[in-house]
Amino acid sequence: MYEAADILDICQLKAMERGMSTADVGCFNPLLFCMRNPSHAHDIGTRIKALNKWLDVIKERSAAFNFIPLGSYEDCSSKVHGSPSGNKRRETSGEFDRSGVVGEKIKQDTRKLVEIMLSETESNTNIMVVAVVGVGGIGKTTLAQKVFNDEALNAEFEKMIWLSVNKDFDKVELLRTIIIQAGGEHGGEKALAVLQPILATTLKGKKLFLVLDDVWDHGAWDDVLKTPLANVVAQGSRVLVTTRDETLARRMKVVLPYHHVDKLEEEDAWSLLKKQIISSHTDEREIDMLKDIGVQILAKCDGLPLAVKVMGGLLCQKDKIHREWEMVLSDSIWSISGMPE
């Protein structure tokens, strides 16, 4: 594993340890020095062999831990810092996880949105577009999932379709996905000019409820889905959009007012945190004894459900004692400004 150049470097270091500069000993003199001192050369050789053996052991052991190569880490890091989003593609679905729901507010919001979706309105198009707006991690997707799974809504619409759009959506894949969910076949086609008519035929005359989750670009609707759907689906069809960008909602001509998701109140945040921690093996009263420190931790989460869930995932790995939770609270990562990005 070590070649002549490495041995030269080590010999040179040995010479320097004895007070010689590289200028004094010259470029090749360190090697001659080692050769003239067999005991030192043997010592260096033995140490190199031992080091090589230890490196082999480390390599074998590291395989069991799936360590990330430094090069891969640097590539990933540069992509994160070079990209505004910095995130991998986030896929969502209409499946509803009740563990992420607390408080009366989300129930009220759900009822309000369902009423809007079921209301009869006069319009020059068959589809009404409604938006749920809020910052990342505030619970827009959870609210949309709750609406999507409402029994009254499911009874009213013939087709219920959920599309996870994301920032870097692919137009072809978006069309293929909605065609499949609508019960059609895309036949492996890749051209929008072919896929859009297939979608129109598949949903013609159907009363559609469509969720477009995590929309960053109005083109997902205006350029891809609006044309094949607007004039073929049944009157009363609805589209529910979740987005962080209110300007985007305006460009999509979403009906006013937009539905804004509010941050969690303290008690609701505490209930959500407990849901992430309490298991069949944990006494709820034991967790309630930690509420004083828990509320201080939650203050750092700024009412964001996603942040609360992240903290719950961390705290459930800790012992249920004040000292452990205080260590989490006092961690220096909070000193930046609440939850890290």
Short mmCIF file of C-alpha atoms in Angstrom, two decimals:
data_model
loop_
_atom_site.label_atom_id
_atom_site.label_comp_id
_atom_site.label_asym_id
_atom_site.label_seq_id
_atom_site.Cartn_x
_atom_site.Cartn_y
_atom_site.Cartn_z
CA MET A 1 0.00 0.00 0.00
CA TYR A 2 3.02 2.29 0.56
CA GLU A 3 5.42 2.95 -2.32
CA ALA A 4 8.93 4.42 -2.54
CA ALA A 5 7.62 7.99 -2.42
CA ASP A 6 5.85 7.27 0.87
CA ILE A 7 9.02 5.73 2.34
CA LEU A 8 11.01 8.77 1.21
CA ASP A 9 8.56 11.05 3.03
CA ILE A 10 8.77 9.02 6.22
CA CYS A 11 12.57 8.85 6.06
CA GLN A 12 12.68 12.60 5.51
CA LEU A 13 10.53 13.15 8.58
CA LYS A 14 12.88 10.92 10.55
CA ALA A 15 15.84 13.02 9.44
CA MET A 16 14.06 16.21 10.37
CA GLU A 17 13.36 14.78 13.82
CA ARG A 18 17.10 14.61 14.23
CA GLY A 19 17.50 18.33 13.54
CA MET A 20 18.29 18.26 9.82
CA SER A 21 16.46 20.48 7.34
CA THR A 22 15.44 19.24 3.90
CA ALA A 23 18.00 21.62 2.46
CA ASP A 24 20.76 20.00 4.57
CA VAL A 25 19.98 16.43 3.65
CA GLY A 26 18.99 16.95 0.02
CA CYS A 27 16.27 15.24 -1.96
CA PHE A 28 17.65 11.69 -1.85
CA ASN A 29 19.76 11.86 1.32
CA PRO A 30 16.87 10.80 3.61
CA LEU A 31 16.64 7.48 1.76
CA LEU A 32 20.43 7.05 2.03
CA PHE A 33 20.16 7.96 5.72
CA CYS A 34 17.64 5.17 6.22
CA MET A 35 19.73 2.71 4.25
CA ARG A 36 22.78 3.54 6.34
CA ASN A 37 20.75 3.00 9.50
CA PRO A 38 19.17 -0.47 9.11
CA SER A 39 17.53 -0.36 12.54
CA HIS A 40 15.58 2.79 11.62
CA ALA A 41 14.62 1.39 8.22
CA HIS A 42 13.42 -1.83 9.88
CA ASP A 43 11.45 0.17 12.43
CA ILE A 44 9.75 2.18 9.69
CA GLY A 45 9.00 -0.93 7.64
CA THR A 46 7.45 -2.65 10.66
CA ARG A 47 5.28 0.37 11.40
CA ILE A 48 4.15 0.59 7.77
CA LYS A 49 3.14 -3.09 7.77
CA ALA A 50 1.25 -2.65 11.05
CA LEU A 51 -0.51 0.42 9.70
CA ASN A 52 -1.49 -1.36 6.48
CA LYS A 53 -2.86 -4.27 8.48
CA TRP A 54 -4.88 -1.94 10.69
CA LEU A 55 -6.27 -0.09 7.63
CA ASP A 56 -7.40 -3.44 6.19
CA VAL A 57 -9.19 -4.24 9.46
CA ILE A 58 -10.90 -0.82 9.44
CA LYS A 59 -12.00 -1.34 5.84
CA GLU A 60 -13.50 -4.75 6.67
CA ARG A 61 -15.32 -3.41 9.72
CA SER A 62 -16.60 -0.29 7.94
CA ALA A 63 -18.40 -2.42 5.35
CA ALA A 64 -20.85 -3.50 8.06
CA PHE A 65 -21.83 0.12 8.73
CA ASN A 66 -22.38 1.27 5.12
CA PHE A 67 -20.30 4.41 5.60
CA ILE A 68 -20.69 7.09 2.93
CA PRO A 69 -17.47 7.75 0.95
CA LEU A 70 -16.15 11.26 1.53
CA GLY A 71 -16.34 12.02 -2.19
CA SER A 72 -20.04 11.19 -2.24
CA TYR A 73 -20.59 13.37 0.81
CA GLU A 74 -18.80 16.31 -0.80
CA ASP A 75 -20.79 15.90 -4.01
CA CYS A 76 -24.02 15.77 -2.05
CA SER A 77 -23.02 18.75 0.07
CA SER A 78 -22.19 20.87 -2.97
CA LYS A 79 -25.55 20.01 -4.51
CA VAL A 80 -27.36 20.98 -1.31
CA HIS A 81 -25.61 24.33 -1.04
CA GLY A 82 -25.85 24.97 -4.76
CA SER A 83 -29.57 24.27 -5.01
CA PRO A 84 -32.35 26.40 -3.49
CA SER A 85 -34.29 23.30 -2.51
CA GLY A 86 -31.43 21.00 -1.55
CA ASN A 87 -33.87 18.18 -0.92
CA LYS A 88 -34.49 14.84 -2.50
CA ARG A 89 -37.79 14.36 -4.28
CA ARG A 90 -40.52 14.14 -1.63
CA GLU A 91 -43.29 11.70 -2.48
CA THR A 92 -46.65 11.87 -0.74
CA SER A 93 -49.85 9.89 -1.11
CA GLY A 94 -53.49 10.17 -0.12
CA GLU A 95 -53.02 7.61 2.68
CA PHE A 96 -53.93 9.21 5.99
CA ASP A 97 -51.80 8.75 9.14
CA ARG A 98 -53.94 9.58 12.18
CA SER A 99 -50.87 9.78 14.44
CA GLY A 100 -50.04 13.12 12.82
CA VAL A 101 -53.39 14.70 13.71
CA VAL A 102 -54.17 16.55 16.95
CA GLY A 103 -56.58 19.21 18.17
CA GLU A 104 -59.85 20.65 16.95
CA LYS A 105 -58.33 23.08 14.45
CA ILE A 106 -57.62 20.48 11.78
CA LYS A 107 -61.13 19.07 12.18
CA GLN A 108 -62.59 22.55 11.66
CA ASP A 109 -60.34 23.15 8.65
CA THR A 110 -61.36 19.81 7.15
CA ARG A 111 -65.07 20.54 7.56
CA LYS A 112 -64.61 23.98 5.98
CA LEU A 113 -62.76 22.62 2.94
CA VAL A 114 -65.18 19.73 2.45
CA GLU A 115 -68.08 22.20 2.47
CA ILE A 116 -66.34 24.26 -0.20
CA MET A 117 -65.69 21.17 -2.33
CA LEU A 118 -69.32 20.07 -2.09
CA SER A 119 -70.83 23.51 -2.64
CA GLU A 120 -72.54 24.33 -5.92
CA THR A 121 -71.09 27.39 -7.63
CA GLU A 122 -71.75 28.98 -10.97
CA SER A 123 -68.66 28.95 -13.14
CA ASN A 124 -67.73 29.09 -16.79
CA THR A 125 -65.53 26.02 -16.31
CA ASN A 126 -66.27 22.53 -15.03
CA ILE A 127 -63.48 22.66 -12.45
CA MET A 128 -63.00 24.83 -9.36
CA VAL A 129 -59.45 25.10 -8.00
CA VAL A 130 -58.93 25.63 -4.25
CA ALA A 131 -55.58 26.22 -2.52
CA VAL A 132 -54.15 25.36 0.90
CA VAL A 133 -51.25 27.76 1.55
CA GLY A 134 -48.61 27.69 4.30
CA VAL A 135 -44.91 27.39 5.12
CA GLY A 136 -43.06 24.10 4.87
CA GLY A 137 -43.81 21.64 7.67
CA ILE A 138 -46.99 23.44 8.75
CA GLY A 139 -49.29 20.50 7.91
CA LYS A 140 -50.71 21.28 4.45
CA THR A 141 -50.32 17.70 3.23
CA THR A 142 -51.88 16.26 6.40
CA LEU A 143 -54.91 18.53 6.00
CA ALA A 144 -55.24 17.60 2.32
CA GLN A 145 -55.05 13.89 3.22
CA LYS A 146 -57.81 14.31 5.78
CA VAL A 147 -60.03 16.03 3.20
CA PHE A 148 -59.15 13.41 0.58
CA ASN A 149 -60.30 10.63 2.91
CA ASP A 150 -63.57 12.31 3.96
CA GLU A 151 -66.47 9.89 3.49
CA ALA A 152 -68.95 12.50 2.23
CA LEU A 153 -66.42 13.67 -0.36
CA ASN A 154 -65.69 10.15 -1.57
CA ALA A 155 -69.39 9.49 -1.97
CA GLU A 156 -69.83 12.59 -4.16
CA PHE A 157 -66.96 12.19 -6.65
CA GLU A 158 -66.52 9.37 -9.16
CA LYS A 159 -62.74 9.69 -9.36
CA MET A 160 -60.46 10.55 -6.44
CA ILE A 161 -56.86 11.14 -7.57
CA TRP A 162 -53.79 12.25 -5.59
CA LEU A 163 -50.70 13.59 -7.37
CA SER A 164 -47.45 14.42 -5.57
CA VAL A 165 -46.07 17.16 -7.80
CA ASN A 166 -42.88 18.52 -6.18
CA LYS A 167 -40.35 21.04 -7.41
CA ASP A 168 -38.70 19.11 -10.22
CA PHE A 169 -41.74 17.30 -11.56
CA ASP A 170 -41.59 15.48 -14.89
CA LYS A 171 -44.46 16.34 -17.24
CA VAL A 172 -44.55 12.90 -18.85
CA GLU A 173 -44.49 11.03 -15.54
CA LEU A 174 -47.17 13.35 -14.14
CA LEU A 175 -49.47 12.51 -17.05
CA ARG A 176 -48.70 8.80 -16.90
CA THR A 177 -49.44 8.72 -13.16
CA ILE A 178 -52.81 10.45 -13.42
CA ILE A 179 -53.81 8.26 -16.38
CA ILE A 180 -53.07 5.10 -14.38
CA GLN A 181 -54.93 6.41 -11.30
CA ALA A 182 -57.87 7.33 -13.51
CA GLY A 183 -58.07 3.74 -14.72
CA GLY A 184 -56.52 4.24 -18.17
CA GLU A 185 -53.40 2.96 -19.93
CA HIS A 186 -50.66 5.18 -21.30
CA GLY A 187 -49.03 2.46 -23.43
CA GLY A 188 -45.56 3.71 -22.66
CA GLU A 189 -46.13 6.90 -24.64
CA LYS A 190 -43.77 9.80 -23.96
CA ALA A 191 -45.21 12.66 -26.01
CA LEU A 192 -47.50 15.13 -24.26
CA ALA A 193 -49.49 15.45 -27.49
CA VAL A 194 -50.38 11.76 -27.18
CA LEU A 195 -50.74 11.47 -23.39
CA GLN A 196 -53.05 14.46 -22.91
CA PRO A 197 -55.79 13.09 -25.24
CA ILE A 198 -55.51 9.71 -23.46
CA LEU A 199 -56.13 11.48 -20.14
CA ALA A 200 -59.07 13.42 -21.58
CA THR A 201 -60.67 10.24 -22.91
CA THR A 202 -60.12 8.38 -19.63
CA LEU A 203 -61.83 11.04 -17.49
CA LYS A 204 -64.45 12.27 -19.93
CA GLY A 205 -67.77 12.85 -18.16
CA LYS A 206 -66.37 11.87 -14.75
CA LYS A 207 -66.80 14.03 -11.66
CA LEU A 208 -63.21 14.43 -10.50
CA PHE A 209 -61.61 15.34 -7.18
CA LEU A 210 -57.90 15.92 -7.76
CA VAL A 211 -55.24 16.80 -5.19
CA LEU A 212 -52.03 18.43 -6.43
CA ASP A 213 -49.74 18.22 -3.42
CA ASP A 214 -46.59 20.32 -2.93
CA VAL A 215 -46.87 22.46 -6.07
CA TRP A 216 -43.93 24.77 -6.83
CA ASP A 217 -44.67 25.58 -10.47
CA HIS A 218 -48.05 26.67 -11.86
CA GLY A 219 -47.12 24.88 -15.10
CA ALA A 220 -48.01 21.52 -13.56
CA TRP A 221 -51.64 22.62 -13.83
CA ASP A 222 -51.68 25.32 -16.54
CA ASP A 223 -49.38 23.59 -19.05
CA VAL A 224 -49.96 19.90 -18.36
CA LEU A 225 -53.30 19.04 -16.74
CA LYS A 226 -55.69 21.93 -17.25
CA THR A 227 -56.18 21.58 -21.02
CA PRO A 228 -57.03 17.86 -21.14
CA LEU A 229 -59.32 18.10 -18.08
CA ALA A 230 -61.11 21.45 -18.10
CA ASN A 231 -63.61 20.75 -20.87
CA VAL A 232 -64.17 17.00 -20.43
CA VAL A 233 -64.75 16.30 -16.74
CA ALA A 234 -68.23 16.66 -15.24
CA GLN A 235 -69.51 19.91 -13.80
CA GLY A 236 -68.64 20.24 -10.10
CA SER A 237 -65.18 18.69 -10.38
CA ARG A 238 -62.63 20.07 -7.92
CA VAL A 239 -58.86 20.50 -7.64
CA LEU A 240 -57.19 21.00 -4.24
CA VAL A 241 -53.68 22.48 -4.43
CA THR A 242 -51.18 22.61 -1.57
CA THR A 243 -48.37 25.13 -1.95
CA ARG A 244 -46.01 27.38 0.01
CA ASP A 245 -46.35 30.16 -2.58
CA GLU A 246 -49.37 32.45 -2.52
CA THR A 247 -48.22 34.08 -5.78
CA LEU A 248 -48.37 30.69 -7.46
CA ALA A 249 -51.96 30.26 -6.26
CA ARG A 250 -52.89 33.56 -7.89
CA ARG A 251 -51.31 32.49 -11.18
CA MET A 252 -53.34 29.28 -11.10
CA LYS A 253 -56.50 31.41 -10.75
CA VAL A 254 -57.42 29.68 -7.50
CA VAL A 255 -60.72 30.80 -5.98
CA LEU A 256 -60.51 33.24 -3.09
CA PRO A 257 -59.97 33.16 -0.21
CA TYR A 258 -57.01 30.78 0.00
CA HIS A 259 -57.01 28.50 3.03
CA HIS A 260 -54.03 29.32 5.26
CA VAL A 261 -52.82 26.68 7.73
CA ASP A 262 -51.97 28.09 11.16
CA LYS A 263 -49.23 26.99 13.53
CA LEU A 264 -50.01 24.60 16.37
CA GLU A 265 -51.12 25.97 19.72
CA GLU A 266 -48.99 24.90 22.69
CA GLU A 267 -51.40 22.22 23.94
CA ASP A 268 -51.85 20.73 20.48
CA ALA A 269 -48.07 20.71 19.97
CA TRP A 270 -47.66 18.88 23.29
CA SER A 271 -50.31 16.32 22.31
CA LEU A 272 -48.55 15.72 18.98
CA LEU A 273 -45.17 15.34 20.69
CA LYS A 274 -46.59 12.77 23.12
CA LYS A 275 -48.06 10.80 20.22
CA GLN A 276 -44.56 10.42 18.78
CA ILE A 277 -43.10 9.22 22.10
CA ILE A 278 -45.71 7.20 23.96
CA SER A 279 -45.87 3.49 23.18
CA SER A 280 -47.55 0.51 24.80
CA HIS A 281 -44.48 0.19 27.02
CA THR A 282 -44.50 3.75 28.23
CA ASP A 283 -46.66 5.24 30.95
CA GLU A 284 -48.29 8.46 29.74
CA ARG A 285 -48.04 9.88 33.25
CA GLU A 286 -44.27 9.47 33.08
CA ILE A 287 -44.20 11.70 29.99
CA ASP A 288 -46.58 14.22 31.55
CA MET A 289 -44.07 14.67 34.38
CA LEU A 290 -41.69 16.07 31.75
CA LYS A 291 -44.15 18.61 30.35
CA ASP A 292 -42.32 21.61 31.82
CA ILE A 293 -39.13 20.84 29.90
CA GLY A 294 -41.11 19.51 26.94
CA VAL A 295 -42.92 22.82 26.47
CA GLN A 296 -39.56 24.62 26.38
CA ILE A 297 -38.36 22.24 23.66
CA LEU A 298 -41.60 22.78 21.72
CA ALA A 299 -41.09 26.55 21.83
CA LYS A 300 -38.05 25.96 19.63
CA CYS A 301 -40.26 24.16 17.10
CA ASP A 302 -42.28 27.35 16.53
CA GLY A 303 -45.60 25.53 16.16
CA LEU A 304 -44.53 23.56 13.07
CA PRO A 305 -45.96 20.00 13.14
CA LEU A 306 -43.05 18.60 11.14
CA ALA A 307 -40.53 20.05 13.60
CA VAL A 308 -42.53 18.57 16.50
CA LYS A 309 -42.47 15.15 14.84
CA VAL A 310 -38.72 15.39 14.32
CA MET A 311 -38.25 16.24 18.00
CA GLY A 312 -40.54 13.37 18.96
CA GLY A 313 -38.40 10.99 16.94
CA LEU A 314 -35.34 12.23 18.82
CA LEU A 315 -36.86 12.21 22.30
CA CYS A 316 -38.31 8.71 21.97
CA GLN A 317 -34.71 7.47 21.78
CA LYS A 318 -33.84 9.18 25.07
CA ASP A 319 -34.54 8.07 28.63
CA LYS A 320 -37.72 9.60 30.01
CA ILE A 321 -35.93 11.72 32.60
CA HIS A 322 -35.41 15.48 32.99
CA ARG A 323 -31.64 15.30 32.56
CA GLU A 324 -31.89 13.67 29.12
CA TRP A 325 -34.51 16.13 27.88
CA GLU A 326 -32.57 19.10 29.28
CA MET A 327 -29.55 17.97 27.26
CA VAL A 328 -31.69 18.11 24.12
CA LEU A 329 -32.97 21.58 25.05
CA SER A 330 -29.49 22.95 25.77
CA ASP A 331 -27.92 21.47 22.63
CA SER A 332 -25.90 24.15 20.83
CA ILE A 333 -27.78 23.52 17.56
CA TRP A 334 -30.65 25.58 18.98
CA SER A 335 -28.42 28.63 19.36
CA ILE A 336 -28.60 29.36 15.63
CA SER A 337 -32.32 30.24 15.64
CA GLY A 338 -34.76 27.56 16.61
CA MET A 339 -35.02 24.48 14.41
CA PRO A 340 -32.24 24.11 11.84
CA GLU A 341 -33.38 24.47 8.23
#
